[in-house]
Amino acid sequence: MPKHLIVVESPAKAKTMSKYLGKDFTCLASYGHVRDLIPKQGAVETENDFGMKYQLIEKNKKHVDAIVKAMKKADSLYLATDPDREGEAISWHLHEILKQEDVLDDKPVHRVEFHEITKTAIQHAIESPRALSENLINAQQARRALDYLVGFNLSPLLWKKVRRGLSAGRVQSPALRLIVEREEEIEKFIAREYWTIESDLNTKGKDFVARLTHFNGEKLEQFTVDNGARAAEIDAALKAAAQGRLQVLSVEKKQRRRNPAPPFTTSTLQQEASRKLGFTAQRTMRTAQQLYEGMDLGHGEVVGLISYMRTDAVNLANEAVAEIREVIKDRFGADNLPDEPIAYKNKSKNAQEAHEAIRPTSAARTPDAVKDHLKPDQLRLYELIWKRTMACQMVPAVLDTVTVDMAAGEGNVFRANGSTVVKPGFMAVYQEDTDDKPKDAPEGVTEDEKLLPPMEQGESIELKAIRPEQHFTEPPPRFSEASLVKALESYGIGRPSTYASIIYTLESREYVTLDNRRFKPTDVGRVVNKFLSEHFFHYVDYDFTARMEDDLDAISRGEKEWKPVLQDFWVDFKNQVKEKESVDRPGVEMMEEECPKCGKKLAKRLGRNGYFIGCTGYPDCNYTRNVDDAVGASNEPEIVPDRKCPKCESNLVIKRGRYGRFIGCSNYPNCKHMEPLEKPADTGVECPECKQATMLKRKSRYGKVFYSCARYPDCKYAVWNPPLKEPCPQCGWPILSIKTTKRRGVEKVCPVKECGFAEPYEGEVPFAEPPKVAAV
């Protein structure tokens, strides 16, 4: 009987497929990429028609050896890596390695592609193999070469001009520019004052609110009333004109429909998981990968729960739509099912129509049906995908909207808006969230979902109060993960599968930090962005990056050759790198102030831990001070009074590191004792793991508060939320923690993830951080 070897990327996928394919197939995993460019100059031979020098990835050598060994015994090879460029490249690299090992002979080699790991999809793929796609392979090679050429030529320049150890990336650099430019926009922002005039009204025993839209016949714009004196004048005039009553001028009623959002793409899944679940892009993709590769649902049934999660397509297979419509009819009623299936079109010109949107592999497999077999993250993400998929094929929601205009004397008009849901349609299952709603959005920007009391033209309405309200315009918000992904997509920077790695790279290089789940550039990030924007603007330009992505897509479709694209890029880029080797170092700002030690000029410089002020006479003069220290301050460290180092009895001093100020030993590096500047607060809650000490409130190196055992590092138990001295009623864990989210409010939750216990909490949150108050 013939024996076949089938190779996939992950062991989880291999395990799932082995159950479907039977004894005739041996299923092995490559564990991702198996070859990469050699990590040194010359890996891309720019003078030799862009030849690429690859080497085996050391950590995957044992997995490749296992594949080579199995291929010797097999009669044919099936390459079943992911259905995208990266997957195609992995299959090609495996094919090249097996050729070099001389184990293929004349054995047939098949490339199989499927978008969901179900028995039917895999069997169909095995029956319909294809050859390796040269176009997809060339597109991936071109992308890898571009990233290599940018990294290996720009990074050494950053080492010379900014700081050792830095690096620049082709898609990360424009993403960094987005974040830095937003921060500069926030810093330059000047708040403007404006006032709105609202009225508290009552009719038929129901209170409601209306906003002034016209005064003395003039339509009010945002800044028409820009000071308290003018607001007080209008307030007095309106009260005098109204005499405690408003007259209804008009009542306008409309019925409108709201359509459901399309099914998930990679980008929209990352955005919604960030908004609704608080997941990072990496956490979303990691969890989605697990759902795709296959979950054990008991009784020996292992199945992929969702279709392939790296996609920019919004279309759904006809068979999937038919099943979705059946589930909608059974669970939500025939009145929520449109007469015809709803078709969605891709807005992206480069969307791969052969792919599907992200959907459950079986719509009949509800979240309730699988919840006992999934971890909490997996269940929450699966439920999000299932609900969005159901909603996308349901009827629109129908809303009645009412606009009532009321007069307060001649030429003065108050307007009240309201709406009611007549037929919820898809909204009964799912509604899409949005980013960054303005706090004081003008009418029409945010929807008022309140029901107004019935009113008729000419009716007199009781005026209870007129309220002038002061407001200030706010700067644009910093990017969250969701809004950054949305911006990257809109500019065409990268592709859906790269968004998570772009964000991870910016954080790991310490170009940005997360502050209250918003991205803020570091000093290093600002200097790198300034250097690239001033000297390599063409390559961090949003349009250039998008055009390069278009070229890669054209290569994958066979419309362009990959080597001429590389040649066009390389000629200009090489010349520009050479020209910029003589430019001045960025991150150095000369100051008028003189050094208190030697009299030479001082300069603001970028150091290892951010900006500092130092003498231009270095190394002859070693004067330095922190940027926020007083003029003329000594660079001698501040000694901690009445304390000695517990290890060596030397003086303790206050130092500054990359994560802020701390106490360290003056005998460093001979003694490396250090401790936080602020003593951690004791919660009084006993550590549930070691039961030998209490939990302390601490701050991480990035400033995030957490709670950990006082015996650290002997006991490493820690939680992010304030601990509560109360056992879990569900699993008996000795403590609970108090979690606060926008969606669910304040809850008591069990720190044991597998438990899932949660209930509302009414008391005061102990040891919580005080809320941040924005300065006006």
mmCIF file of N, CA and C in Angstrom, residues 125-190:
data_model
loop_
_atom_site.group_PDB
_atom_site.id
_atom_site.type_symbol
_atom_site.label_atom_id
_atom_site.label_comp_id
_atom_site.label_asym_id
_atom_site.label_seq_id
_atom_site.Cartn_x
_atom_site.Cartn_y
_atom_site.Cartn_z
ATOM 1 N N ALA A 125 -8.896 18.905 -0.612
ATOM 2 C CA ALA A 125 -7.577 19.429 -0.972
ATOM 3 C C ALA A 125 -6.656 18.324 -1.464
ATOM 4 N N ILE A 126 -6.696 17.165 -0.811
ATOM 5 C CA ILE A 126 -5.854 16.029 -1.216
ATOM 6 C C ILE A 126 -6.240 15.559 -2.621
ATOM 7 N N GLU A 127 -7.527 15.633 -2.913
ATOM 8 C CA GLU A 127 -8.008 15.189 -4.237
ATOM 9 C C GLU A 127 -7.735 16.224 -5.324
ATOM 10 N N SER A 128 -7.441 17.474 -4.924
ATOM 11 C CA SER A 128 -7.251 18.542 -5.913
ATOM 12 C C SER A 128 -5.929 19.277 -5.671
ATOM 13 N N PRO A 129 -4.794 18.573 -5.787
ATOM 14 C CA PRO A 129 -3.506 19.241 -5.543
ATOM 15 C C PRO A 129 -3.127 20.148 -6.711
ATOM 16 N N ARG A 130 -2.119 20.974 -6.479
ATOM 17 C CA ARG A 130 -1.578 21.834 -7.533
ATOM 18 C C ARG A 130 -0.064 21.852 -7.411
ATOM 19 N N ALA A 131 0.585 22.546 -8.340
ATOM 20 C CA ALA A 131 2.041 22.713 -8.270
ATOM 21 C C ALA A 131 2.368 23.915 -7.385
ATOM 22 N N LEU A 132 3.609 23.996 -6.943
ATOM 23 C CA LEU A 132 4.057 25.171 -6.197
ATOM 24 C C LEU A 132 3.926 26.418 -7.066
ATOM 25 N N SER A 133 3.477 27.523 -6.475
ATOM 26 C CA SER A 133 3.268 28.767 -7.218
ATOM 27 C C SER A 133 4.552 29.590 -7.240
ATOM 28 N N GLU A 134 5.145 29.722 -8.412
ATOM 29 C CA GLU A 134 6.380 30.494 -8.548
ATOM 30 C C GLU A 134 6.139 31.969 -8.243
ATOM 31 N N ASN A 135 4.953 32.461 -8.599
ATOM 32 C CA ASN A 135 4.647 33.873 -8.350
ATOM 33 C C ASN A 135 4.611 34.187 -6.863
ATOM 34 N N LEU A 136 3.942 33.330 -6.076
ATOM 35 C CA LEU A 136 3.868 33.548 -4.632
ATOM 36 C C LEU A 136 5.249 33.435 -3.987
ATOM 37 N N ILE A 137 6.029 32.483 -4.446
ATOM 38 C CA ILE A 137 7.392 32.293 -3.915
ATOM 39 C C ILE A 137 8.239 33.532 -4.210
ATOM 40 N N ASN A 138 8.154 34.031 -5.437
ATOM 41 C CA ASN A 138 8.943 35.215 -5.804
ATOM 42 C C ASN A 138 8.516 36.451 -5.011
ATOM 43 N N ALA A 139 7.204 36.580 -4.759
ATOM 44 C CA ALA A 139 6.718 37.720 -3.974
ATOM 45 C C ALA A 139 7.271 37.668 -2.552
ATOM 46 N N GLN A 140 7.312 36.468 -1.970
ATOM 47 C CA GLN A 140 7.846 36.347 -0.617
ATOM 48 C C GLN A 140 9.353 36.588 -0.600
ATOM 49 N N GLN A 141 10.056 36.102 -1.613
ATOM 50 C CA GLN A 141 11.504 36.344 -1.688
ATOM 51 C C GLN A 141 11.795 37.842 -1.841
ATOM 52 N N ALA A 142 10.971 38.524 -2.644
ATOM 53 C CA ALA A 142 11.157 39.969 -2.827
ATOM 54 C C ALA A 142 10.925 40.705 -1.508
ATOM 55 N N ARG A 143 9.885 40.327 -0.772
ATOM 56 C CA ARG A 143 9.612 40.957 0.522
ATOM 57 C C ARG A 143 10.775 40.726 1.489
ATOM 58 N N ARG A 144 11.267 39.481 1.527
ATOM 59 C CA ARG A 144 12.352 39.169 2.459
ATOM 60 C C ARG A 144 13.624 39.933 2.077
ATOM 61 N N ALA A 145 13.886 40.048 0.777
ATOM 62 C CA ALA A 145 15.073 40.771 0.314
ATOM 63 C C ALA A 145 14.973 42.261 0.655
ATOM 64 N N LEU A 146 13.797 42.841 0.441
ATOM 65 C CA LEU A 146 13.596 44.254 0.774
ATOM 66 C C LEU A 146 13.832 44.508 2.257
ATOM 67 N N ASP A 147 13.237 43.667 3.098
ATOM 68 C CA ASP A 147 13.394 43.842 4.543
ATOM 69 C C ASP A 147 14.862 43.692 4.949
ATOM 70 N N TYR A 148 15.543 42.748 4.324
ATOM 71 C CA TYR A 148 16.964 42.531 4.618
ATOM 72 C C TYR A 148 17.799 43.742 4.202
ATOM 73 N N LEU A 149 17.572 44.242 2.984
ATOM 74 C CA LEU A 149 18.377 45.356 2.475
ATOM 75 C C LEU A 149 18.177 46.623 3.301
ATOM 76 N N VAL A 150 16.934 46.872 3.720
ATOM 77 C CA VAL A 150 16.681 48.039 4.560
ATOM 78 C C VAL A 150 17.352 47.852 5.917
ATOM 79 N N GLY A 151 17.125 46.702 6.532
ATOM 80 C CA GLY A 151 17.659 46.449 7.873
ATOM 81 C C GLY A 151 19.173 46.468 7.923
ATOM 82 N N PHE A 152 19.840 45.785 6.964
ATOM 83 C CA PHE A 152 21.292 45.650 7.020
ATOM 84 C C PHE A 152 22.036 46.880 6.515
ATOM 85 N N ASN A 153 21.310 47.845 5.959
ATOM 86 C CA ASN A 153 21.986 49.062 5.525
ATOM 87 C C ASN A 153 21.626 50.285 6.372
ATOM 88 N N LEU A 154 20.385 50.333 6.845
ATOM 89 C CA LEU A 154 19.984 51.454 7.687
ATOM 90 C C LEU A 154 20.415 51.265 9.137
ATOM 91 N N SER A 155 20.350 50.028 9.629
ATOM 92 C CA SER A 155 20.657 49.786 11.050
ATOM 93 C C SER A 155 22.090 50.193 11.415
ATOM 94 N N PRO A 156 23.118 49.818 10.629
ATOM 95 C CA PRO A 156 24.476 50.272 10.970
ATOM 96 C C PRO A 156 24.603 51.793 10.999
ATOM 97 N N LEU A 157 23.848 52.469 10.126
ATOM 98 C CA LEU A 157 23.877 53.926 10.119
ATOM 99 C C LEU A 157 23.268 54.476 11.417
ATOM 100 N N LEU A 158 22.178 53.848 11.894
ATOM 101 C CA LEU A 158 21.593 54.252 13.171
ATOM 102 C C LEU A 158 22.571 54.002 14.316
ATOM 103 N N TRP A 159 23.329 52.928 14.246
ATOM 104 C CA TRP A 159 24.329 52.638 15.283
ATOM 105 C C TRP A 159 25.335 53.778 15.364
ATOM 106 N N LYS A 160 25.756 54.253 14.177
ATOM 107 C CA LYS A 160 26.769 55.304 14.136
ATOM 108 C C LYS A 160 26.217 56.660 14.564
ATOM 109 N N LYS A 161 25.007 56.949 14.123
ATOM 110 C CA LYS A 161 24.464 58.295 14.288
ATOM 111 C C LYS A 161 23.597 58.466 15.532
ATOM 112 N N VAL A 162 23.009 57.384 16.044
ATOM 113 C CA VAL A 162 22.112 57.513 17.200
ATOM 114 C C VAL A 162 22.638 56.720 18.385
ATOM 115 N N ARG A 163 22.602 55.397 18.304
ATOM 116 C CA ARG A 163 23.031 54.570 19.424
ATOM 117 C C ARG A 163 23.191 53.137 18.965
ATOM 118 N N ARG A 164 24.151 52.427 19.520
ATOM 119 C CA ARG A 164 24.370 51.034 19.149
ATOM 120 C C ARG A 164 23.166 50.188 19.524
ATOM 121 N N GLY A 165 22.945 49.167 18.701
ATOM 122 C CA GLY A 165 21.880 48.211 18.996
ATOM 123 C C GLY A 165 20.536 48.568 18.394
ATOM 124 N N LEU A 166 20.427 49.745 17.737
ATOM 125 C CA LEU A 166 19.155 50.137 17.130
ATOM 126 C C LEU A 166 18.993 49.484 15.764
ATOM 127 N N SER A 167 17.759 49.470 15.284
ATOM 128 C CA SER A 167 17.521 48.911 13.956
ATOM 129 C C SER A 167 16.337 49.614 13.313
ATOM 130 N N ALA A 168 16.283 49.549 12.000
ATOM 131 C CA ALA A 168 15.192 50.166 11.241
ATOM 132 C C ALA A 168 14.571 49.113 10.346
ATOM 133 N N GLY A 169 13.262 49.158 10.214
ATOM 134 C CA GLY A 169 12.564 48.186 9.384
ATOM 135 C C GLY A 169 11.734 48.872 8.319
ATOM 136 N N ARG A 170 11.481 48.160 7.241
ATOM 137 C CA ARG A 170 10.770 48.745 6.100
ATOM 138 C C ARG A 170 9.340 49.134 6.448
ATOM 139 N N VAL A 171 8.635 48.314 7.221
ATOM 140 C CA VAL A 171 7.249 48.644 7.569
ATOM 141 C C VAL A 171 7.120 49.180 8.991
ATOM 142 N N GLN A 172 8.079 48.828 9.877
ATOM 143 C CA GLN A 172 7.996 49.344 11.241
ATOM 144 C C GLN A 172 8.263 50.852 11.286
ATOM 145 N N SER A 173 9.151 51.340 10.393
ATOM 146 C CA SER A 173 9.518 52.764 10.427
ATOM 147 C C SER A 173 8.337 53.677 10.088
ATOM 148 N N PRO A 174 7.537 53.392 9.051
ATOM 149 C CA PRO A 174 6.339 54.220 8.830
ATOM 150 C C PRO A 174 5.327 54.110 9.972
ATOM 151 N N ALA A 175 5.230 52.928 10.598
ATOM 152 C CA ALA A 175 4.321 52.774 11.736
ATOM 153 C C ALA A 175 4.791 53.636 12.906
ATOM 154 N N LEU A 176 6.104 53.670 13.145
ATOM 155 C CA LEU A 176 6.664 54.533 14.186
ATOM 156 C C LEU A 176 6.385 55.998 13.863
ATOM 157 N N ARG A 177 6.505 56.356 12.604
ATOM 158 C CA ARG A 177 6.235 57.740 12.197
ATOM 159 C C ARG A 177 4.790 58.129 12.537
ATOM 160 N N LEU A 178 3.844 57.222 12.325
ATOM 161 C CA LEU A 178 2.445 57.494 12.672
ATOM 162 C C LEU A 178 2.309 57.865 14.146
ATOM 163 N N ILE A 179 2.954 57.074 15.005
ATOM 164 C CA ILE A 179 2.830 57.262 16.455
ATOM 165 C C ILE A 179 3.507 58.558 16.891
ATOM 166 N N VAL A 180 4.697 58.826 16.339
ATOM 167 C CA VAL A 180 5.431 60.051 16.715
ATOM 168 C C VAL A 180 4.681 61.289 16.240
ATOM 169 N N GLU A 181 4.181 61.262 15.022
ATOM 170 C CA GLU A 181 3.467 62.431 14.503
ATOM 171 C C GLU A 181 2.195 62.708 15.296
ATOM 172 N N ARG A 182 1.524 61.653 15.733
ATOM 173 C CA ARG A 182 0.331 61.846 16.572
ATOM 174 C C ARG A 182 0.721 62.493 17.905
ATOM 175 N N GLU A 183 1.853 62.053 18.492
ATOM 176 C CA GLU A 183 2.310 62.627 19.758
ATOM 177 C C GLU A 183 2.677 64.102 19.581
ATOM 178 N N GLU A 184 3.328 64.438 18.478
ATOM 179 C CA GLU A 184 3.689 65.843 18.220
ATOM 180 C C GLU A 184 2.437 66.694 18.018
ATOM 181 N N GLU A 185 1.431 66.087 17.387
ATOM 182 C CA GLU A 185 0.150 66.782 17.185
ATOM 183 C C GLU A 185 -0.505 67.080 18.539
ATOM 184 N N ILE A 186 -0.419 66.119 19.457
ATOM 185 C CA ILE A 186 -0.988 66.288 20.801
ATOM 186 C C ILE A 186 -0.244 67.393 21.553
ATOM 187 N N GLU A 187 1.093 67.395 21.439
ATOM 188 C CA GLU A 187 1.908 68.392 22.154
ATOM 189 C C GLU A 187 1.673 69.805 21.626
ATOM 190 N N LYS A 188 1.412 69.932 20.340
ATOM 191 C CA LYS A 188 1.184 71.262 19.749
ATOM 192 C C LYS A 188 -0.246 71.750 19.942
ATOM 193 N N PHE A 189 -1.109 70.864 20.357
ATOM 194 C CA PHE A 189 -2.533 71.182 20.443
ATOM 195 C C PHE A 189 -2.797 72.267 21.484
ATOM 196 N N ILE A 190 -3.583 73.237 21.127
ATOM 197 C CA ILE A 190 -4.008 74.296 22.053
ATOM 198 C C ILE A 190 -5.516 74.171 22.231
#
